[in-house]
Short mmCIF file of C-alpha atoms in Angstrom, two decimals:
data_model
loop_
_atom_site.label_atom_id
_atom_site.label_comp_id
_atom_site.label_asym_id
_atom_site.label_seq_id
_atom_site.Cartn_x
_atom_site.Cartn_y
_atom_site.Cartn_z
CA UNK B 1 83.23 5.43 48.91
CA UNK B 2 86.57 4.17 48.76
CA UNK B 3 87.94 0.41 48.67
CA UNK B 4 90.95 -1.76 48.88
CA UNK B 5 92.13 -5.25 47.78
CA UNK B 6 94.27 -6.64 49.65
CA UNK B 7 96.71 -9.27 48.31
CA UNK B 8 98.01 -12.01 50.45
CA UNK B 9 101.32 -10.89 49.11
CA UNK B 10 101.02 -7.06 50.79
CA UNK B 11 100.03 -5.44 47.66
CA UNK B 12 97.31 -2.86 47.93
CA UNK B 13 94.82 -1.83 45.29
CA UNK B 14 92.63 1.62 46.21
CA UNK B 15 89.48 1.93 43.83
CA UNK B 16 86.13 2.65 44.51
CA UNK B 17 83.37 0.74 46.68
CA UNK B 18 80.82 -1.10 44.22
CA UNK B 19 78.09 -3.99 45.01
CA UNK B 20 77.29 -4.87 49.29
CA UNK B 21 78.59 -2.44 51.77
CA UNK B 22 80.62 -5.71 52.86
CA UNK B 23 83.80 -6.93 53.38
CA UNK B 24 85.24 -10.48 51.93
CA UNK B 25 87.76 -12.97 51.76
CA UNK B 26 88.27 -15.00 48.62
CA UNK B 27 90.80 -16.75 46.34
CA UNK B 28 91.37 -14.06 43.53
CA UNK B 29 91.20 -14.96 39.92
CA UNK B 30 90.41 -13.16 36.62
CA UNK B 31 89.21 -14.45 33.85
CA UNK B 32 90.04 -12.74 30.63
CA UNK B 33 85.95 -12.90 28.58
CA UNK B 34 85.01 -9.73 26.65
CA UNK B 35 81.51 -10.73 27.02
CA UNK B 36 79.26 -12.92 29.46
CA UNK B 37 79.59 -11.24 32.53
CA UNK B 38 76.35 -12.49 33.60
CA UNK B 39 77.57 -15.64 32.91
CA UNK B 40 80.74 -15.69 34.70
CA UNK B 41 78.91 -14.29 38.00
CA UNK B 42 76.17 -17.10 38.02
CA UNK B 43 78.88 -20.13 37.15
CA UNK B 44 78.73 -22.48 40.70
CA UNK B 45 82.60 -23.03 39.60
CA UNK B 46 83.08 -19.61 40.65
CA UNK B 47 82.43 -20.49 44.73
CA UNK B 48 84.55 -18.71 46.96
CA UNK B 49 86.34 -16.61 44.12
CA UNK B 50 86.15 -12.99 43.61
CA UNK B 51 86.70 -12.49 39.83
CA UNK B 52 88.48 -9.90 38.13
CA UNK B 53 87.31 -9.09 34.43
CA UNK B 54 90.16 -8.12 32.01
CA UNK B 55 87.90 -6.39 29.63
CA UNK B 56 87.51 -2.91 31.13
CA UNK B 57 84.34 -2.07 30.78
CA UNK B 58 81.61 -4.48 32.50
CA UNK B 59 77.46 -3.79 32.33
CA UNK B 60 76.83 -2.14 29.23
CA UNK B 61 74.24 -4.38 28.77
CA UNK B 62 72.51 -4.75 31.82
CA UNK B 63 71.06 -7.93 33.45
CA UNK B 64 69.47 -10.05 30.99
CA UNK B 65 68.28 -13.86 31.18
CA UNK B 66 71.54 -15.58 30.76
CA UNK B 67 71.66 -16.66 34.15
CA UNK B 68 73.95 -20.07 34.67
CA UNK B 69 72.42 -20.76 37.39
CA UNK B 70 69.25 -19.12 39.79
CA UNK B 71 71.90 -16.75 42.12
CA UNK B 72 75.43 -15.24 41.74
CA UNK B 73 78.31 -17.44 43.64
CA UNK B 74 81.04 -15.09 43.07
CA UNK B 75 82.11 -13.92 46.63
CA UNK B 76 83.75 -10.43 44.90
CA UNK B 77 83.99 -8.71 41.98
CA UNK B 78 86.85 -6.70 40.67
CA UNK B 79 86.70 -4.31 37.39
CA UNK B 80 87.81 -1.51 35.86
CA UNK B 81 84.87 0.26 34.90
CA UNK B 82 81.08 -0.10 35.60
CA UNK B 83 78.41 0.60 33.55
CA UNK B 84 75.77 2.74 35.24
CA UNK B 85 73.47 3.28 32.36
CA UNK B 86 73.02 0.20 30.75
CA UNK B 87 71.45 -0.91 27.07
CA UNK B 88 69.95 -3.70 25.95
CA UNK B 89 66.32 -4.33 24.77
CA UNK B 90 66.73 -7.55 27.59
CA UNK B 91 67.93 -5.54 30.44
CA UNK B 92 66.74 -6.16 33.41
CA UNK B 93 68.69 -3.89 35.86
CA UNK B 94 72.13 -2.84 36.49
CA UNK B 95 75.06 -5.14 38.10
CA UNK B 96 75.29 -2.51 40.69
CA UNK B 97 72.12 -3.61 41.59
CA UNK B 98 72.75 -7.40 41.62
CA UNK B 99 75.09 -7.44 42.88
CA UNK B 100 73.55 -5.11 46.17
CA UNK B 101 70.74 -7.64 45.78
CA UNK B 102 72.99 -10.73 46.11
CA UNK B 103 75.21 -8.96 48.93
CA UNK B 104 78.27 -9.49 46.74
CA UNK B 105 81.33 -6.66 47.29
CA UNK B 106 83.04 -5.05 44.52
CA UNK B 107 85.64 -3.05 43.39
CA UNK B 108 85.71 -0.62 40.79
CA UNK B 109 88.14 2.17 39.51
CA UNK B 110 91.64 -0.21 39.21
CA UNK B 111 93.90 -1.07 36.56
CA UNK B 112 92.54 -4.84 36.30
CA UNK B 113 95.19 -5.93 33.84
CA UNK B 114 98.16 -4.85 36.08
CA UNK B 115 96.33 -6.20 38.54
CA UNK B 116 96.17 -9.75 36.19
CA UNK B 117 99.83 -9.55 35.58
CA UNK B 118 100.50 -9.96 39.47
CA UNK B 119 97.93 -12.79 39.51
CA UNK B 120 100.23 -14.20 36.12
CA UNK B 121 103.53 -13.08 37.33
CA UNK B 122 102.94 -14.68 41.63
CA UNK B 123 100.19 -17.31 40.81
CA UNK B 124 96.13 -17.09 41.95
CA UNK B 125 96.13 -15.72 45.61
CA UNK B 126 93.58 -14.91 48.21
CA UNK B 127 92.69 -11.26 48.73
CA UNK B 128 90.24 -9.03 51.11
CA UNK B 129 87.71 -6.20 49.60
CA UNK B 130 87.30 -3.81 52.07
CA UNK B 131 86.53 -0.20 52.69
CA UNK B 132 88.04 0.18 55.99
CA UNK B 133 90.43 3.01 55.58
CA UNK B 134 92.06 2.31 59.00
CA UNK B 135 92.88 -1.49 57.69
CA UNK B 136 95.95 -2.86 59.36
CA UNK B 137 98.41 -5.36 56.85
CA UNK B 138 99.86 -6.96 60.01
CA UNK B 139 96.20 -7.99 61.18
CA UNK B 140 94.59 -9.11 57.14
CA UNK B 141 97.48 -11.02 56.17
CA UNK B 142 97.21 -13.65 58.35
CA UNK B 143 94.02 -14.21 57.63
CA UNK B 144 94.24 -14.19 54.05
CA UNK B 145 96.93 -16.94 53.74
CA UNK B 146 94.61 -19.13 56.19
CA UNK B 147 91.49 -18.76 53.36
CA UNK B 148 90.36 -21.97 51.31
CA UNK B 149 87.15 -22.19 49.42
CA UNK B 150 86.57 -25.71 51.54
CA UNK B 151 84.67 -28.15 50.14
CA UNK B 152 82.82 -25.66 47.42
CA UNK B 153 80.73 -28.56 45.70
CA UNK B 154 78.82 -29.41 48.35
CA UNK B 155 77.75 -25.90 48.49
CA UNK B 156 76.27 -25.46 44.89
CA UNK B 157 75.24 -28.96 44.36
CA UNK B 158 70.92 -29.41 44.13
CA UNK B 159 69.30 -30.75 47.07
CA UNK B 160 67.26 -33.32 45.55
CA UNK B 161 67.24 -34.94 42.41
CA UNK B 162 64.69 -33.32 40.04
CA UNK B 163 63.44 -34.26 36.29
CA UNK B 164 63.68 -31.97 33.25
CA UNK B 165 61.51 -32.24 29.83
CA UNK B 166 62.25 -34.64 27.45
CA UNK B 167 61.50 -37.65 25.14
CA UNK B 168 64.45 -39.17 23.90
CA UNK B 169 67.69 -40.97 26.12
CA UNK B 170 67.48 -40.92 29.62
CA UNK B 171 70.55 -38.95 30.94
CA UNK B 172 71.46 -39.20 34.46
CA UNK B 173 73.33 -35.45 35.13
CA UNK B 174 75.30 -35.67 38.55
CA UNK B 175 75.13 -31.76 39.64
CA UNK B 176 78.62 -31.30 40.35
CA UNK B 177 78.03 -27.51 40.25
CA UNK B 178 76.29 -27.67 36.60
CA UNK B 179 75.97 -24.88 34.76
CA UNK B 180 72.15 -24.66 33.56
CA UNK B 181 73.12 -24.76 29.73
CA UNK B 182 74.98 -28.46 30.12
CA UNK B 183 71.01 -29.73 30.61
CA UNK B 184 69.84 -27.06 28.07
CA UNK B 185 72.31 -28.61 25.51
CA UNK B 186 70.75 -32.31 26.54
CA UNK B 187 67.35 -31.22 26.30
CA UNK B 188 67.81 -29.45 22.91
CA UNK B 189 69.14 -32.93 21.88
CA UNK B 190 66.01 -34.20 22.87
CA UNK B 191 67.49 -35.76 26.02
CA UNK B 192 65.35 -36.52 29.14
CA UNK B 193 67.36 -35.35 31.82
CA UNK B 194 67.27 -36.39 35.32
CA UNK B 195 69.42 -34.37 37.89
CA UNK B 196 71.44 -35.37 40.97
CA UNK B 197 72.67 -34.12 44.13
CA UNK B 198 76.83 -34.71 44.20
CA UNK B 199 76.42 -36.91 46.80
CA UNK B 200 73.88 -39.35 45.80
CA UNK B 201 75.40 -43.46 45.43
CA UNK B 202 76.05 -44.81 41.82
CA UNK B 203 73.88 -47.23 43.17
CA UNK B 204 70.78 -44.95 43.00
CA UNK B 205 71.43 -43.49 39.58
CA UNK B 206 72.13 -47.05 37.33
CA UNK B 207 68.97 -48.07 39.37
CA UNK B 208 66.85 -45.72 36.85
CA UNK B 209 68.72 -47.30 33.91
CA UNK B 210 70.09 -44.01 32.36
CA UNK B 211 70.81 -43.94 28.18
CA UNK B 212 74.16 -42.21 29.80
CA UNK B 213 75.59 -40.12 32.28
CA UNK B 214 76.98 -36.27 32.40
CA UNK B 215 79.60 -35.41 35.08
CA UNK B 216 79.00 -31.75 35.31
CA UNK B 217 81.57 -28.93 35.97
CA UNK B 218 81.91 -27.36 39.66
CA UNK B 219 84.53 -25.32 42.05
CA UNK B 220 87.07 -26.21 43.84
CA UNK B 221 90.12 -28.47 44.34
CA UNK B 222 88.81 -32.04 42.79
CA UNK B 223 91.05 -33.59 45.72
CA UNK B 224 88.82 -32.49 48.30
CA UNK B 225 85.90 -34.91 46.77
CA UNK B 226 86.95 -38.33 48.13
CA UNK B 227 83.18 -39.17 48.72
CA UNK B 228 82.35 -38.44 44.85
CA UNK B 229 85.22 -40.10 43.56
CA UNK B 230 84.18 -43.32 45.06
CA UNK B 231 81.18 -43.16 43.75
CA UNK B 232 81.43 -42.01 40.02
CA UNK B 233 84.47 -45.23 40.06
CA UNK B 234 80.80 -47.61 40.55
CA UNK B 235 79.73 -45.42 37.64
CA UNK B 236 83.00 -46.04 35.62
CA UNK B 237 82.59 -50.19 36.54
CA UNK B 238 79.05 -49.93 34.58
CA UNK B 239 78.55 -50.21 31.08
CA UNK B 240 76.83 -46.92 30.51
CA UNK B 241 78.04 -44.44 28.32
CA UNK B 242 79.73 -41.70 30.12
CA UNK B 243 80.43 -37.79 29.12
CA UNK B 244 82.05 -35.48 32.01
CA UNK B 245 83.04 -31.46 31.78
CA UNK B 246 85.26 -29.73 33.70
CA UNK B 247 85.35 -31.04 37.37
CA UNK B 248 83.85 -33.73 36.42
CA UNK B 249 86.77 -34.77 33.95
CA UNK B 250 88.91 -34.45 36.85
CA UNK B 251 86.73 -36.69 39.11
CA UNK B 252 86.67 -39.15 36.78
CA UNK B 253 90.67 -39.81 36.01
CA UNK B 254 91.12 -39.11 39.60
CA UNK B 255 88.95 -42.00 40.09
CA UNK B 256 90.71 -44.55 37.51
CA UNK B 257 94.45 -43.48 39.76
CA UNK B 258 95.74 -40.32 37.45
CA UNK B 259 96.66 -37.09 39.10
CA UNK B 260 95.86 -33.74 39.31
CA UNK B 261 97.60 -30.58 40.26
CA UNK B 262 96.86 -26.03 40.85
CA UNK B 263 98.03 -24.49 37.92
CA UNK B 264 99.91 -21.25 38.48
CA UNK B 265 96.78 -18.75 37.74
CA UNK B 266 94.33 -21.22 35.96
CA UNK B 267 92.34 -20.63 33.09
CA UNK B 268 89.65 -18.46 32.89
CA UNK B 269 87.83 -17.03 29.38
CA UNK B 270 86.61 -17.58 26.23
CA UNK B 271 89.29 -17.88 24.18
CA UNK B 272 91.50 -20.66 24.92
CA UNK B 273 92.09 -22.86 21.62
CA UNK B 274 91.90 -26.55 21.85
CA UNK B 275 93.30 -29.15 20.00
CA UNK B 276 91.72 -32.49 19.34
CA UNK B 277 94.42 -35.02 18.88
CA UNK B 278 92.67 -37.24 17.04
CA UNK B 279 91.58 -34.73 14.04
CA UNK B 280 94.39 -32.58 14.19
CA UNK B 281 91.66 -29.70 14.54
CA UNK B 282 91.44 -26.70 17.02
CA UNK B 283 88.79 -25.35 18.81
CA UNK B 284 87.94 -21.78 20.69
CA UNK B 285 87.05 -22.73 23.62
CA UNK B 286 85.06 -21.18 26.92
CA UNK B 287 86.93 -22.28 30.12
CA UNK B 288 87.01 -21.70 33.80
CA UNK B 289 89.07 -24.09 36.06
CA UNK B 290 92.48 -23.65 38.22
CA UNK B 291 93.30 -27.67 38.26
CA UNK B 292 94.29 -29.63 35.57
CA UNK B 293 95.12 -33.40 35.14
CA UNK B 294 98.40 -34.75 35.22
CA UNK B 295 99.00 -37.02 32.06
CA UNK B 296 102.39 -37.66 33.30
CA UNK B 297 100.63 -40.03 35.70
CA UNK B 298 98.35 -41.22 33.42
CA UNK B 299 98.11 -45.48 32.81
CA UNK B 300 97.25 -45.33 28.77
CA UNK B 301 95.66 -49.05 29.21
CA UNK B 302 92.91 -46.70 31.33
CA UNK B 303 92.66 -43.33 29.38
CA UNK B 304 94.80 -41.08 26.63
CA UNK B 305 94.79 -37.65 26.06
CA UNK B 306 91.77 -36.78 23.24
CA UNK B 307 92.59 -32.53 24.03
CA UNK B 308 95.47 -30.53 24.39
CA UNK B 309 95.40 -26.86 25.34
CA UNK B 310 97.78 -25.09 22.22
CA UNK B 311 98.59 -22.16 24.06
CA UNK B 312 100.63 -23.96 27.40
CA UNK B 313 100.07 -28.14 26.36
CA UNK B 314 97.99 -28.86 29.30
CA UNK B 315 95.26 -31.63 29.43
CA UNK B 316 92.04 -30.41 27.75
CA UNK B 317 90.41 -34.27 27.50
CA UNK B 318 90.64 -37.65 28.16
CA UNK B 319 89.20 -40.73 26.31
CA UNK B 320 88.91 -43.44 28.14
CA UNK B 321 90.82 -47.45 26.38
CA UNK B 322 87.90 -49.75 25.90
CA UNK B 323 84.90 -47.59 27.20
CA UNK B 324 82.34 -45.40 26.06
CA UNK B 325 83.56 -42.48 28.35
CA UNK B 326 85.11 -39.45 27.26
CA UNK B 327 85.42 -36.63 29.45
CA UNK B 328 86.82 -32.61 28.48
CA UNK B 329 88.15 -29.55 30.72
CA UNK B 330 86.61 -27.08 28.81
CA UNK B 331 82.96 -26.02 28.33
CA UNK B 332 80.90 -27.16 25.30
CA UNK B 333 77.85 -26.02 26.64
CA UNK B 334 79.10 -22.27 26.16
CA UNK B 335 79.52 -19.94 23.10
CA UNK B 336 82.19 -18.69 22.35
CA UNK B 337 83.25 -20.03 19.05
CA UNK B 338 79.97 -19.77 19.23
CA UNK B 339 79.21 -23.32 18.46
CA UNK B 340 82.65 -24.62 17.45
CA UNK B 341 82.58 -27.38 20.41
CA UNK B 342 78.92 -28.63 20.53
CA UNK B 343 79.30 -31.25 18.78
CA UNK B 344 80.65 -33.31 21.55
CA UNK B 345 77.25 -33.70 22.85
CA UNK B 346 76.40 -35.02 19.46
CA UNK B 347 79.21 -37.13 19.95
CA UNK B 348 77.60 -38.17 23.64
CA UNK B 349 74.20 -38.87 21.95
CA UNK B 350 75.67 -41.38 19.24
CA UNK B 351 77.44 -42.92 21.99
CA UNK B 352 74.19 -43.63 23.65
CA UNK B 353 72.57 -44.94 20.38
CA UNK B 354 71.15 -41.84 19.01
CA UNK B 355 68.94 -39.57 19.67
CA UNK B 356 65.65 -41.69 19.88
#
């Protein structure tokens, strides 16, 4: 069956129809990975995307275990070629079939890196799947320049706090749209880690007396979280050791009066290098966010920059004057170095006194 994507700027795209016999709306974005497919389609950060993968061919291994989280949130997905006939000793079934399972659309059959030079050249835009042959411009455009993801965190967040395993510091993880390996890399630090809905008061969580606190990663314009920001400024006010990833880095210096602002077309892969400013050393790094924070507008008696992104000088980490908070864009939790940025969470541990 055919398909189109539709680009809020006119441009069409004809492939072929993969996933849900669906149509959708989403903000397009493509993020650049070779591997980790499964990954990238089970990352809550990805709510109210459809994601285009750079590497052209996607499923060769199947569906195995390396799920982010327990359901897809991609709204589309866009590649080049998809593997029918996986192999893997873990596979557990093709994406085809996820992604019918989930009710997520697809496109296959396009060139996805012309399609990612648009997306570089004109910035991240919305687009439509659909496999309407009689689609009218005049009619989908409108629409697509009135899409916004909304307010995407309150959709992935849990919705009740919940315990995990553990015998060492008591970490208080506010579920921002966490990605299951940030508590995986606690736990294997022998963290007991308790997990919280976005919403719940500071109040509740420095009731339990947490070692420290993790401000997870999530979608969606940081802006849009007034109610969260309010709240994680209590948790700045407290004494407790403080480590925050992606959105959550964001949420935090919007909370202490810093800025943050859409990049052109994000970053999205994992390959970015960062460099910490304080070693002088560089990291690969996994990443997945279209806001950054403005260190123009940053008060250096609050927070300086600790990261720097070496391929366009963005923000890539804050540490925060006088605290025990330091907070990074990128994603420790993941592998693609494999391990060159897990030692933060060492870092996070010593902060709370070690790991006993």
């Amino acid at each position: 069956m055919k398909a189109f994507l539709i680009l809020e700027d006119g441009t069409v795209l004809e492939g072929i129809h993969i996933g849900a016999d669906k149509e959708t709306v989403s903000e397009i974005v493509f993020n650049t990975s070779m591997t980790g497919y499964l990954e990238v389609l089970t990352d809550p950060s990805y709510a109210g995307q459809a994601v285009v993968m750079t590497y052209p061919l996607i499923g060769n291994y199947g569906i195995t275990p390396d799920m982010e989280s327990n359901k897809p949130w991609v709204k589309g997905y866009i590649v080049r070629e998809l593997s029918r006939m996986p192999s893997n000793f873990r596979c557990e079934g093709t994406i085809q079939d996820f992604l019918v399972r989930h009710e997520i659309p697809g496109i296959a059959g396009i060139d996805t890196r012309a399609l990612t030079k648009i997306l570089r050249e004109k910035g991240t835009m919305n687009g439509m799947i659909t496999t309407d042959e009689n689609y009218r411009l005049e009619n989908i455009l409108p629409r697509l320049k009135e899409y916004t993801t909304g307010p995407a965190v309150e959709q992935v967040t849990c919705e009740a706090s919940y315990a995990l395993k553990g015998k060492g510091k008591k970490v208080a993880l506010l579920d921002l749209g966490a990605k299951q390996n940030i508590a995986k890399s606690l736990q294997s630090r022998g963290c007991r880690v308790t997990v919280y809905p976005a919403h719940t008061p500071a109040e509740e969580i420095l009731a339990e007396k947490p070692d420290g606190i993790m401000l997870s990663n999530g979608p969606g314009d940081p802006k849009e979280c007034g109610k969260v920001i309010q709240e994680i400024k209590k948790l700045y006010h407290s004494d407790t050791p403080i480590f925050a990833i992606c959105l959550g880095h964001q949420l935090m210096a919007l909370a202490n009066g810093a800025d943050t602002y859409k990049m052109k077309y994000g970053h999205r892969g994992g390959n970015h290098p960062v460099k910490d400013l304080e070693t002088g050393r560089v990291y690969i790094s996994s990443q997945n966010h279209g806001y950054v924070v403005d260190t123009d507008k940053l008060d250096p008696s609050v927070a300086v920059p600790a990261f720097v992104n070496v391929n366009d000088g963005t923000n890539e980490g804050l540490r925060y004057t006088g605290k025990n908070i330091f907070t990074v864009q990128f994603h420790p939790e993941a592998c693609p170095g494999p391990q060159d940025s897990g030692y933060l969470f060492d870092r996070f541990i010593n902060m709370m006194g070690g790991s006993q």
